[in-house]
CSV table of C-alpha atoms in Angstrom, one decimal:
chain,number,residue,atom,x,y,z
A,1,UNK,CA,-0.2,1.7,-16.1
A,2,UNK,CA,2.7,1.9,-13.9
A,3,UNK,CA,6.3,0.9,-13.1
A,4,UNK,CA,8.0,-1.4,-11.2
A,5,UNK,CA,11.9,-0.7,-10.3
A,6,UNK,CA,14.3,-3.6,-10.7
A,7,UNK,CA,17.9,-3.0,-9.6
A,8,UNK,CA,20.2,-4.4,-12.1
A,9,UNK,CA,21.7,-7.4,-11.5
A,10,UNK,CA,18.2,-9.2,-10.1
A,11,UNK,CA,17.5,-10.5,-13.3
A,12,UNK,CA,19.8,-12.6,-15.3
A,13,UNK,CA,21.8,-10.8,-18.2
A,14,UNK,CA,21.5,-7.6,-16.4
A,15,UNK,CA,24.6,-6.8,-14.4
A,16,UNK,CA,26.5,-6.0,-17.0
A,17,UNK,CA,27.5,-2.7,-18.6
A,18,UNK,CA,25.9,-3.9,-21.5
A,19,UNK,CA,21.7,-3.8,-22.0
A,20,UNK,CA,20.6,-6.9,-22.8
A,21,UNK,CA,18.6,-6.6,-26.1
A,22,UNK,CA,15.0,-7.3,-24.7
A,23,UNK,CA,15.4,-4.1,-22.7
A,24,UNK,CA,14.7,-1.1,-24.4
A,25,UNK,CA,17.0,2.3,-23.5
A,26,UNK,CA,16.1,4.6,-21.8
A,27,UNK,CA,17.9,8.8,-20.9
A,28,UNK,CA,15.3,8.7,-18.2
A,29,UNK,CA,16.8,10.1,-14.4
A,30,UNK,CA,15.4,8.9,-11.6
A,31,UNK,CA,15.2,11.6,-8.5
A,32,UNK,CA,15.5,10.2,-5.2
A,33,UNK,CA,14.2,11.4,-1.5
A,34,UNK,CA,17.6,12.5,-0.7
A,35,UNK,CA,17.6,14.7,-4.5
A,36,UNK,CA,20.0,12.4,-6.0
A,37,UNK,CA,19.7,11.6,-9.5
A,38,UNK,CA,19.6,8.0,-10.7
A,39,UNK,CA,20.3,6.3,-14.5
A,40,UNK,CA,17.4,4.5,-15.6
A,41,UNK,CA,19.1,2.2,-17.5
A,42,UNK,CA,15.9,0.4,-19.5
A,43,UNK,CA,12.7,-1.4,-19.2
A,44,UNK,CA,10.6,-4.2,-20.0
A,45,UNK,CA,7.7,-5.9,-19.9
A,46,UNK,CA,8.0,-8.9,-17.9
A,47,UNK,CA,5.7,-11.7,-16.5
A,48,UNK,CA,5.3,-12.2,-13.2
A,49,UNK,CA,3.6,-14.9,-11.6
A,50,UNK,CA,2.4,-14.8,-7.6
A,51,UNK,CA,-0.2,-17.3,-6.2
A,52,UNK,CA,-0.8,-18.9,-9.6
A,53,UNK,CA,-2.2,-15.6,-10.8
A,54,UNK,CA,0.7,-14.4,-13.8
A,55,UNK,CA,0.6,-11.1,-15.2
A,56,UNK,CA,2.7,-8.3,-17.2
A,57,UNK,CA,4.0,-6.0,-15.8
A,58,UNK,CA,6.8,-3.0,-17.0
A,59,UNK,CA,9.7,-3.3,-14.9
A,60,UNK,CA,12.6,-0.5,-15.6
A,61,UNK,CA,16.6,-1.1,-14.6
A,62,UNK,CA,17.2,1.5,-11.8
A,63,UNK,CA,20.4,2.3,-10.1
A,64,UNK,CA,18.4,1.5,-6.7
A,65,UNK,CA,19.6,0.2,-3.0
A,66,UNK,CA,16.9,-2.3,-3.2
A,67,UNK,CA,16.4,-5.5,-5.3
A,68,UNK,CA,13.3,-4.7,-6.5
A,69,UNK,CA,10.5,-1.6,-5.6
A,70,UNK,CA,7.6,-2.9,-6.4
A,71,UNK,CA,4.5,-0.8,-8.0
A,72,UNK,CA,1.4,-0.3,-6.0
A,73,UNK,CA,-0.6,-0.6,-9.1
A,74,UNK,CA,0.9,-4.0,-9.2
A,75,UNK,CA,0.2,-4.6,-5.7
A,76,UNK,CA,-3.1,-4.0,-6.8
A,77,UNK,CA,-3.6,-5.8,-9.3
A,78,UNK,CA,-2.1,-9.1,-7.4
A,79,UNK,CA,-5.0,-8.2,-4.2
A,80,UNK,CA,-2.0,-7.4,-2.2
A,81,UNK,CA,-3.2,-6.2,1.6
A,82,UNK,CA,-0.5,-4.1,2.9
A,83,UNK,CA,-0.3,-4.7,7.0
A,84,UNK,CA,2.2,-1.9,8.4
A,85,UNK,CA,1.6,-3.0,12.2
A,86,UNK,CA,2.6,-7.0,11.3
A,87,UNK,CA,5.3,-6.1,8.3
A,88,UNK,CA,2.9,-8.4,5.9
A,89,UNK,CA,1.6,-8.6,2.3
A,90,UNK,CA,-0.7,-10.7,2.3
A,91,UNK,CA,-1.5,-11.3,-1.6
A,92,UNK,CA,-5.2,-12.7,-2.4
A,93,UNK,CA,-5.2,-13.9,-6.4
A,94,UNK,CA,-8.3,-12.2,-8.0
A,95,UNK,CA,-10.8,-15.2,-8.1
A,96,UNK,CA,-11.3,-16.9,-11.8
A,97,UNK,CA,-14.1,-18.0,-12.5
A,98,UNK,CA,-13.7,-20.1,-15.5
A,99,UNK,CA,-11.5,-22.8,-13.4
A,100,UNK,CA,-13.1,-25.2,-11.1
A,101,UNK,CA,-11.1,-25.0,-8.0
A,102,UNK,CA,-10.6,-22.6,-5.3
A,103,UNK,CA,-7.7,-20.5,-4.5
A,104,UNK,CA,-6.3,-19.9,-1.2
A,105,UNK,CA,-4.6,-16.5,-0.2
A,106,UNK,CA,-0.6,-16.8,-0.2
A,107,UNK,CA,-0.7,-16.3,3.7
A,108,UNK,CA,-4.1,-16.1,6.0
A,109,UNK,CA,-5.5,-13.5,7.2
A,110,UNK,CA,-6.1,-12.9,11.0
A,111,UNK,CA,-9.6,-13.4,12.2
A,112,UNK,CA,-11.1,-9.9,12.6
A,113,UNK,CA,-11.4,-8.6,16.2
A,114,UNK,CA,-14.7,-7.4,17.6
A,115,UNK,CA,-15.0,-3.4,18.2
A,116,UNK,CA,-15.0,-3.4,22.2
A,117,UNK,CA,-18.4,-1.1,23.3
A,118,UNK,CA,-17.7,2.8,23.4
A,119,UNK,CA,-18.4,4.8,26.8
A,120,UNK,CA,-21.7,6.5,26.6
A,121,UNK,CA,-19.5,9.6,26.8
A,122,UNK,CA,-17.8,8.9,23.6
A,123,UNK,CA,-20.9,8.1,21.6
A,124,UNK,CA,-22.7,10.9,23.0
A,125,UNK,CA,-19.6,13.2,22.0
A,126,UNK,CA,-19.5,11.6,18.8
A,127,UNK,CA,-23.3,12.2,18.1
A,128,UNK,CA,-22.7,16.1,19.2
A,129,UNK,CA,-20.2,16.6,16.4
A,130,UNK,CA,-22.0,15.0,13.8
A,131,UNK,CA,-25.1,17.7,14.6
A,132,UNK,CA,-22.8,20.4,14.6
A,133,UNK,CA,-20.6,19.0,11.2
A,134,UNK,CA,-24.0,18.4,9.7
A,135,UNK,CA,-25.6,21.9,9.4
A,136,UNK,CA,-26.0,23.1,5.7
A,137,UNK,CA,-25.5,19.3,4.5
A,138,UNK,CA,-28.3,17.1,2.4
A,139,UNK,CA,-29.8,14.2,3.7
A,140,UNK,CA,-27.4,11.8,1.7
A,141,UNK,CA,-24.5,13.7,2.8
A,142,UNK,CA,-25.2,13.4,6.6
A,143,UNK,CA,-25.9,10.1,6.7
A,144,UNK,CA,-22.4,9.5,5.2
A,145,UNK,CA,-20.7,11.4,7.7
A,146,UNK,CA,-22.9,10.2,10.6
A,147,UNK,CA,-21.5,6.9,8.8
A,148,UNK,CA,-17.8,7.9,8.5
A,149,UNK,CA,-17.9,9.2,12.6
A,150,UNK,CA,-19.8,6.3,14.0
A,151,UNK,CA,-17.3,4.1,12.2
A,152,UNK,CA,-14.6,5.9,13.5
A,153,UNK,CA,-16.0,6.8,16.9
A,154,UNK,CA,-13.3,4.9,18.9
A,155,UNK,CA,-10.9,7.0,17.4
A,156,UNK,CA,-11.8,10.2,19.1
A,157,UNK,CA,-10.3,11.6,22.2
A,158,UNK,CA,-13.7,13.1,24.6
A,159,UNK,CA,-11.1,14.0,27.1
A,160,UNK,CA,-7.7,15.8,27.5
A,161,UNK,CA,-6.8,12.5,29.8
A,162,UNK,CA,-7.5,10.1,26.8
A,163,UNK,CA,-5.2,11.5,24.9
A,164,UNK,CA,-2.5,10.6,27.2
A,165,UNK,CA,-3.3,6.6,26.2
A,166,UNK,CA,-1.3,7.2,23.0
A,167,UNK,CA,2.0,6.1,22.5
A,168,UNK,CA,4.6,8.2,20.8
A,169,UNK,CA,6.2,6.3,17.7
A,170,UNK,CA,9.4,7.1,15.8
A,171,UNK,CA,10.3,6.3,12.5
A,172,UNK,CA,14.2,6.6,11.2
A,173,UNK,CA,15.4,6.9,7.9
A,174,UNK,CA,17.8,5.1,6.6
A,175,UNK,CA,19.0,7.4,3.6
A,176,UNK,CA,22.5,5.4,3.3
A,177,UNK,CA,25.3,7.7,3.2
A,178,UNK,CA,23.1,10.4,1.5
């Protein structure tokens, strides 16, 4: 099972020098991107309830930037859909069936958009490399690949000039005064 990172402070009793006595100690150090070393300070089991659904889950006092990092075993756990493009988490509670009623995602999920039809020249390119990729494979084996390409096809470039319908994009880190 994994971890979730609480800086302290967050929770109540935890600013202080002192540990509060729930948390156990810990000598752990935590290494950040930037190779500094952190003090984890303790953890704890602690119940955490999102969309109705609570669970436990170990949480350990780090000397982070952040409130709170949380786990993505956690994330998992709570259905969590992680949307990059849209800055979401959209968090779906694992259905149970022993109550009557019916729960409803924290936030709703977009419709799904129809695949636009691929050229004949991209399906036809897409169909070459599969028979090329495919030599020296079983039969189970190609069709998961001729699987994997089709659902993929619109991803591939059949032309140097459709590569040029990419846009270029630039991520910064913000590593603090590290």
């Amino acid at each position: 099972m994994g971890i979730s990172l609480i800086r302290p402070g967050v929770l109540h009793n935890t600013g202080g020098p002192q540990l509060p006595g729930a948390w156990t100690p810990t000598a752990t150090l935590l290494t950040s991107v930037t190779g500094a070393k952190m003090a984890m300070r303790g953890k704890k089991e602690v119940k955490v309830t999102v969309s109705g659904q609570e669970v436990s889950h170990e949480f350990w006092l780090a000397d982070i930037a952040d409130s709170c990092i949380i786990g993505l075993d956690l994330l998992k756990r709570w259905g969590a859909c992680v949307d990059v493009s849209r800055a979401s988490i959209t968090l779906v509670p694992q259905p149970d069936h022993s109550l009557a009623h019916h729960h409803q995602p924290a936030t709703q999920q977009p419709p799904a958009q129809p695949k636009p039809a691929l050229p004949a020249e991209t399906t036809a390119a897409v169909h070459a490399l599969w028979q090329r990729s495919s030599s020296g494979l079983d039969h189970q084996q190609r069709q998961q690949l001729k699987s994997l390409l089709d659902g993929n096809a619109d991803l591939f470039a059949v032309r140097d000039e459709d590569c040029t319908q990419t846009e270029l994009v630039q991520h910064t880190i913000n590593t603090d005064t590290a």
